[in-house]
Tab-separated table of C-alpha atoms in Angstrom:
chain	number	residue	atom	x	y	z
A	1	UNK	CA	145.395	108.206	110.758
A	2	UNK	CA	146.440	108.066	114.409
A	3	UNK	CA	144.314	110.199	116.739
A	4	UNK	CA	145.741	111.520	119.990
A	5	UNK	CA	143.102	111.871	122.703
A	6	UNK	CA	142.574	114.796	125.036
A	7	UNK	CA	142.353	114.383	128.811
A	8	UNK	CA	138.583	114.802	128.562
A	9	UNK	CA	138.325	112.087	125.925
A	10	UNK	CA	140.497	109.716	127.942
A	11	UNK	CA	138.198	110.284	130.917
A	12	UNK	CA	135.277	109.126	128.770
A	13	UNK	CA	137.297	106.102	127.672
A	14	UNK	CA	138.122	105.414	131.321
A	15	UNK	CA	134.397	105.077	132.016
A	16	UNK	CA	133.874	102.734	129.073
A	17	UNK	CA	136.940	100.805	130.149
A	18	UNK	CA	135.620	100.295	133.668
A	19	UNK	CA	132.414	98.709	132.373
A	20	UNK	CA	134.501	96.546	130.024
A	21	UNK	CA	136.721	95.299	132.827
A	22	UNK	CA	133.747	94.727	135.096
A	23	UNK	CA	132.025	92.574	132.456
A	24	UNK	CA	135.045	90.289	132.410
A	25	UNK	CA	135.164	90.124	136.206
A	26	UNK	CA	131.494	89.155	136.230
A	27	UNK	CA	132.026	86.452	133.617
A	28	UNK	CA	135.019	85.173	135.571
A	29	UNK	CA	132.836	84.780	138.652
A	30	UNK	CA	130.046	83.031	136.730
A	31	UNK	CA	131.799	80.751	134.247
A	32	UNK	CA	131.604	77.049	135.074
A	33	UNK	CA	131.339	73.605	133.576
A	34	UNK	CA	127.972	72.945	131.958
A	35	UNK	CA	127.261	76.521	130.911
A	36	UNK	CA	127.026	77.361	127.240
A	37	UNK	CA	129.004	80.133	125.616
A	38	UNK	CA	125.662	81.749	124.782
A	39	UNK	CA	124.908	81.885	128.537
A	40	UNK	CA	128.038	84.018	128.933
A	41	UNK	CA	126.997	86.199	126.020
A	42	UNK	CA	123.624	86.897	127.678
A	43	UNK	CA	125.351	87.824	130.948
A	44	UNK	CA	127.601	90.302	129.118
A	45	UNK	CA	124.787	91.841	127.089
A	46	UNK	CA	122.549	92.429	130.101
A	47	UNK	CA	125.383	93.900	132.170
A	48	UNK	CA	126.524	96.292	129.459
A	49	UNK	CA	122.979	97.487	128.776
A	50	UNK	CA	122.363	98.044	132.502
A	51	UNK	CA	124.999	100.798	132.417
A	52	UNK	CA	123.570	102.431	129.316
A	53	UNK	CA	126.295	101.016	127.119
A	54	UNK	CA	126.234	99.055	123.900
A	55	UNK	CA	128.196	95.892	123.091
A	56	UNK	CA	130.769	97.000	120.514
A	57	UNK	CA	130.936	93.599	118.866
A	58	UNK	CA	127.197	93.091	118.329
A	59	UNK	CA	126.523	93.796	114.657
A	60	UNK	CA	130.158	94.751	113.939
A	61	UNK	CA	130.629	93.685	110.304
A	62	UNK	CA	127.669	91.383	110.907
A	63	UNK	CA	129.043	89.706	114.037
A	64	UNK	CA	126.043	88.139	115.834
A	65	UNK	CA	126.986	88.380	119.528
A	66	UNK	CA	128.179	90.667	122.331
A	67	UNK	CA	131.332	88.712	123.176
A	68	UNK	CA	133.781	86.388	121.496
A	69	UNK	CA	134.065	83.064	123.342
A	70	UNK	CA	137.025	81.004	122.139
A	71	UNK	CA	137.717	77.575	123.638
A	72	UNK	CA	141.082	75.771	123.735
A	73	UNK	CA	142.479	75.753	120.162
A	74	UNK	CA	140.241	78.637	119.047
A	75	UNK	CA	142.470	81.704	119.245
A	76	UNK	CA	139.820	84.413	118.856
A	77	UNK	CA	136.377	85.262	117.467
A	78	UNK	CA	134.543	82.149	118.618
A	79	UNK	CA	130.808	82.831	118.184
A	80	UNK	CA	128.736	82.120	121.331
A	81	UNK	CA	126.197	79.351	120.868
A	82	UNK	CA	123.601	77.445	122.876
A	83	UNK	CA	125.161	74.328	121.369
A	84	UNK	CA	128.664	74.938	122.746
A	85	UNK	CA	128.827	73.594	126.308
A	86	UNK	CA	131.838	74.480	128.462
A	87	UNK	CA	133.642	71.371	129.727
A	88	UNK	CA	135.931	70.587	132.630
A	89	UNK	CA	139.578	71.182	131.756
A	90	UNK	CA	138.969	73.760	129.038
A	91	UNK	CA	140.348	77.260	128.786
A	92	UNK	CA	137.888	79.864	127.524
A	93	UNK	CA	139.042	83.198	126.113
A	94	UNK	CA	136.433	85.949	126.415
A	95	UNK	CA	136.891	89.141	124.400
A	96	UNK	CA	134.446	91.995	124.963
A	97	UNK	CA	134.000	95.555	123.760
A	98	UNK	CA	131.824	98.295	125.231
A	99	UNK	CA	130.816	101.623	123.740
A	100	UNK	CA	129.647	104.172	126.308
A	101	UNK	CA	128.866	107.787	125.482
A	102	UNK	CA	130.475	107.288	122.083
A	103	UNK	CA	133.801	105.926	123.346
A	104	UNK	CA	135.156	102.403	123.319
A	105	UNK	CA	136.707	99.917	125.726
A	106	UNK	CA	138.135	96.558	124.612
A	107	UNK	CA	139.614	93.763	126.734
A	108	UNK	CA	140.032	89.990	126.913
A	109	UNK	CA	140.819	87.336	129.502
A	110	UNK	CA	141.350	83.575	129.354
A	111	UNK	CA	139.542	81.639	132.084
A	112	UNK	CA	140.397	78.137	133.301
A	113	UNK	CA	137.457	75.820	133.946
A	114	UNK	CA	137.795	73.018	136.476
A	115	UNK	CA	140.804	70.679	136.377
A	116	UNK	CA	143.055	72.273	133.776
A	117	UNK	CA	146.315	70.706	132.569
A	118	UNK	CA	149.649	72.112	133.694
A	119	UNK	CA	150.417	73.131	130.106
A	120	UNK	CA	147.233	75.193	129.913
A	121	UNK	CA	147.857	76.760	133.316
A	122	UNK	CA	151.316	77.842	132.197
A	123	UNK	CA	149.984	79.128	128.873
A	124	UNK	CA	147.341	81.304	130.551
A	125	UNK	CA	149.869	82.618	133.086
A	126	UNK	CA	152.529	83.429	130.498
A	127	UNK	CA	150.007	85.125	128.181
A	128	UNK	CA	148.980	87.489	130.986
A	129	UNK	CA	152.634	88.077	131.845
A	130	UNK	CA	153.299	88.949	128.174
A	131	UNK	CA	150.873	91.853	128.439
A	132	UNK	CA	152.478	93.233	131.584
A	133	UNK	CA	155.970	92.790	130.130
A	134	UNK	CA	154.779	94.835	127.141
A	135	UNK	CA	153.598	97.796	129.233
A	136	UNK	CA	156.478	97.778	131.756
A	137	UNK	CA	158.523	100.482	130.081
A	138	UNK	CA	156.020	102.165	127.770
A	139	UNK	CA	155.740	105.948	127.775
A	140	UNK	CA	155.682	108.925	125.479
A	141	UNK	CA	158.389	108.375	122.838
A	142	UNK	CA	158.717	104.579	123.119
A	143	UNK	CA	159.026	102.831	119.726
A	144	UNK	CA	156.053	100.612	118.870
A	145	UNK	CA	158.368	97.670	118.189
A	146	UNK	CA	159.237	97.501	121.882
A	147	UNK	CA	155.742	96.154	122.591
A	148	UNK	CA	156.014	93.233	120.210
A	149	UNK	CA	159.593	92.543	121.238
A	150	UNK	CA	158.613	92.252	124.898
A	151	UNK	CA	155.657	89.950	124.145
A	152	UNK	CA	157.559	87.739	121.723
A	153	UNK	CA	160.652	87.424	123.923
A	154	UNK	CA	158.654	86.375	126.988
A	155	UNK	CA	156.405	83.965	125.095
A	156	UNK	CA	159.183	82.245	123.210
A	157	UNK	CA	161.437	82.001	126.261
A	158	UNK	CA	158.665	79.941	127.839
A	159	UNK	CA	158.335	77.600	124.857
A	160	UNK	CA	155.268	79.219	123.307
A	161	UNK	CA	154.645	81.086	120.047
A	162	UNK	CA	153.073	84.410	119.091
A	163	UNK	CA	150.255	84.675	116.571
A	164	UNK	CA	151.336	86.809	113.583
A	165	UNK	CA	148.080	86.928	111.614
A	166	UNK	CA	146.238	89.016	114.222
A	167	UNK	CA	147.442	92.103	116.099
A	168	UNK	CA	146.345	94.770	118.551
A	169	UNK	CA	145.100	98.177	117.453
A	170	UNK	CA	144.368	101.779	118.237
A	171	UNK	CA	140.993	102.486	119.819
A	172	UNK	CA	138.814	105.531	120.521
A	173	UNK	CA	135.474	106.430	119.014
A	174	UNK	CA	135.948	103.373	116.799
A	175	UNK	CA	136.849	99.936	118.091
A	176	UNK	CA	139.635	99.521	115.544
A	177	UNK	CA	141.743	102.566	114.744
A	178	UNK	CA	145.330	103.154	113.663
A	179	UNK	CA	147.955	102.122	114.539
A	180	UNK	CA	148.311	98.347	114.360
A	181	UNK	CA	150.012	96.939	117.481
A	182	UNK	CA	151.860	93.680	116.656
A	183	UNK	CA	152.772	91.169	119.369
A	184	UNK	CA	156.100	90.451	117.690
A	185	UNK	CA	158.902	92.622	116.399
A	186	UNK	CA	162.254	94.271	116.976
A	187	UNK	CA	163.111	96.601	119.802
A	188	UNK	CA	163.689	100.211	118.776
A	189	UNK	CA	161.666	100.022	115.553
A	190	UNK	CA	158.335	101.417	114.432
A	191	UNK	CA	156.479	104.636	115.113
A	192	UNK	CA	157.007	106.441	118.396
A	193	UNK	CA	154.164	106.329	120.878
A	194	UNK	CA	152.788	109.701	121.922
A	195	UNK	CA	151.140	110.919	125.093
A	196	UNK	CA	147.385	110.681	124.550
A	197	UNK	CA	147.481	107.709	122.198
A	198	UNK	CA	145.149	104.903	123.286
A	199	UNK	CA	145.848	101.372	122.080
A	200	UNK	CA	144.607	97.844	122.698
A	201	UNK	CA	147.524	95.547	123.492
A	202	UNK	CA	146.441	91.920	123.169
A	203	UNK	CA	148.920	89.044	123.258
A	204	UNK	CA	147.543	85.925	121.555
A	205	UNK	CA	149.889	83.106	122.519
A	206	UNK	CA	149.865	79.526	121.236
A	207	UNK	CA	151.124	76.397	122.960
A	208	UNK	CA	152.362	75.059	119.611
A	209	UNK	CA	153.041	76.685	116.250
A	210	UNK	CA	152.155	80.320	115.596
A	211	UNK	CA	150.292	79.592	112.349
A	212	UNK	CA	146.482	79.734	112.406
A	213	UNK	CA	143.527	78.687	110.253
A	214	UNK	CA	140.516	80.883	109.540
A	215	UNK	CA	137.226	79.040	109.928
A	216	UNK	CA	134.468	78.736	107.328
A	217	UNK	CA	132.031	80.760	109.485
A	218	UNK	CA	134.081	83.824	108.577
A	219	UNK	CA	135.022	84.557	112.191
A	220	UNK	CA	136.678	81.806	114.194
A	221	UNK	CA	140.459	81.442	114.121
A	222	UNK	CA	142.100	78.196	115.290
A	223	UNK	CA	145.685	77.148	115.818
A	224	UNK	CA	147.039	75.259	112.816
A	225	UNK	CA	148.153	72.312	114.988
A	226	UNK	CA	144.997	72.505	117.156
A	227	UNK	CA	146.996	73.016	120.332
A	228	UNK	CA	145.545	75.494	122.875
A	229	UNK	CA	145.835	79.263	122.666
A	230	UNK	CA	145.319	82.027	125.251
A	231	UNK	CA	144.403	85.709	124.925
A	232	UNK	CA	144.884	88.646	127.291
A	233	UNK	CA	144.017	92.227	126.331
A	234	UNK	CA	143.596	95.675	127.850
A	235	UNK	CA	142.938	99.164	126.542
A	236	UNK	CA	145.934	101.351	127.451
A	237	UNK	CA	146.459	105.126	127.411
A	238	UNK	CA	150.014	106.390	126.881
A	239	UNK	CA	151.080	109.014	129.421
A	240	UNK	CA	154.176	111.223	129.712
A	241	UNK	CA	155.979	108.779	131.978
A	242	UNK	CA	154.144	105.468	131.573
A	243	UNK	CA	150.726	104.031	130.826
A	244	UNK	CA	147.270	103.915	132.338
A	245	UNK	CA	145.429	100.623	131.886
A	246	UNK	CA	141.786	101.586	131.369
A	247	UNK	CA	140.175	98.132	131.501
A	248	UNK	CA	141.547	96.528	134.659
């Protein structure tokens, strides 16, 4: 069931969203070669708790960390570890969720570490652009398919592919709510967005094929051809004449 939020509820989500976005800014300022992904997880946990929030991911269906840290060919859900050291030339996708006063924020960024290849630089840039292409013309009444169409068109026109096996989602009191928000699709199709809906739009873009493999740990997802992948996500509230991005 899709829940439309009131102005008061969106204000609470705005506060959760600010902490979420700030966590990612902090990680972006701290991430460097030689750190472990668990170091980044500790930074996120301590920051979220300092604002009275809780990491949404920690304990979610048994997930053991506060962030997902996915390197190069890992698309999403990489589990932070003291054994995973960040290397020069890698791209690291960090996904984080925050629950504050009962309401959720969810966002992701892909960070470039050191001397990154031109292909990876382009992939990260285009993935971010896919998100902003998706929200350009969104408003009350826009068909859901317009989101996926915008993401897919921009990604594929740049020689990349869009992950099909994972999609964005509604968000509110729960991290994952209806509706599903695919990053591919046909313009003019799907349910109509409504003012007050809050959704997480999260392009996951691969340098190679769109197919993925699910890892034996029950969480990690890697590109089938083991080429790099990038991830960019924000929590977005639909307004009468556009959108408000709650996690920037």
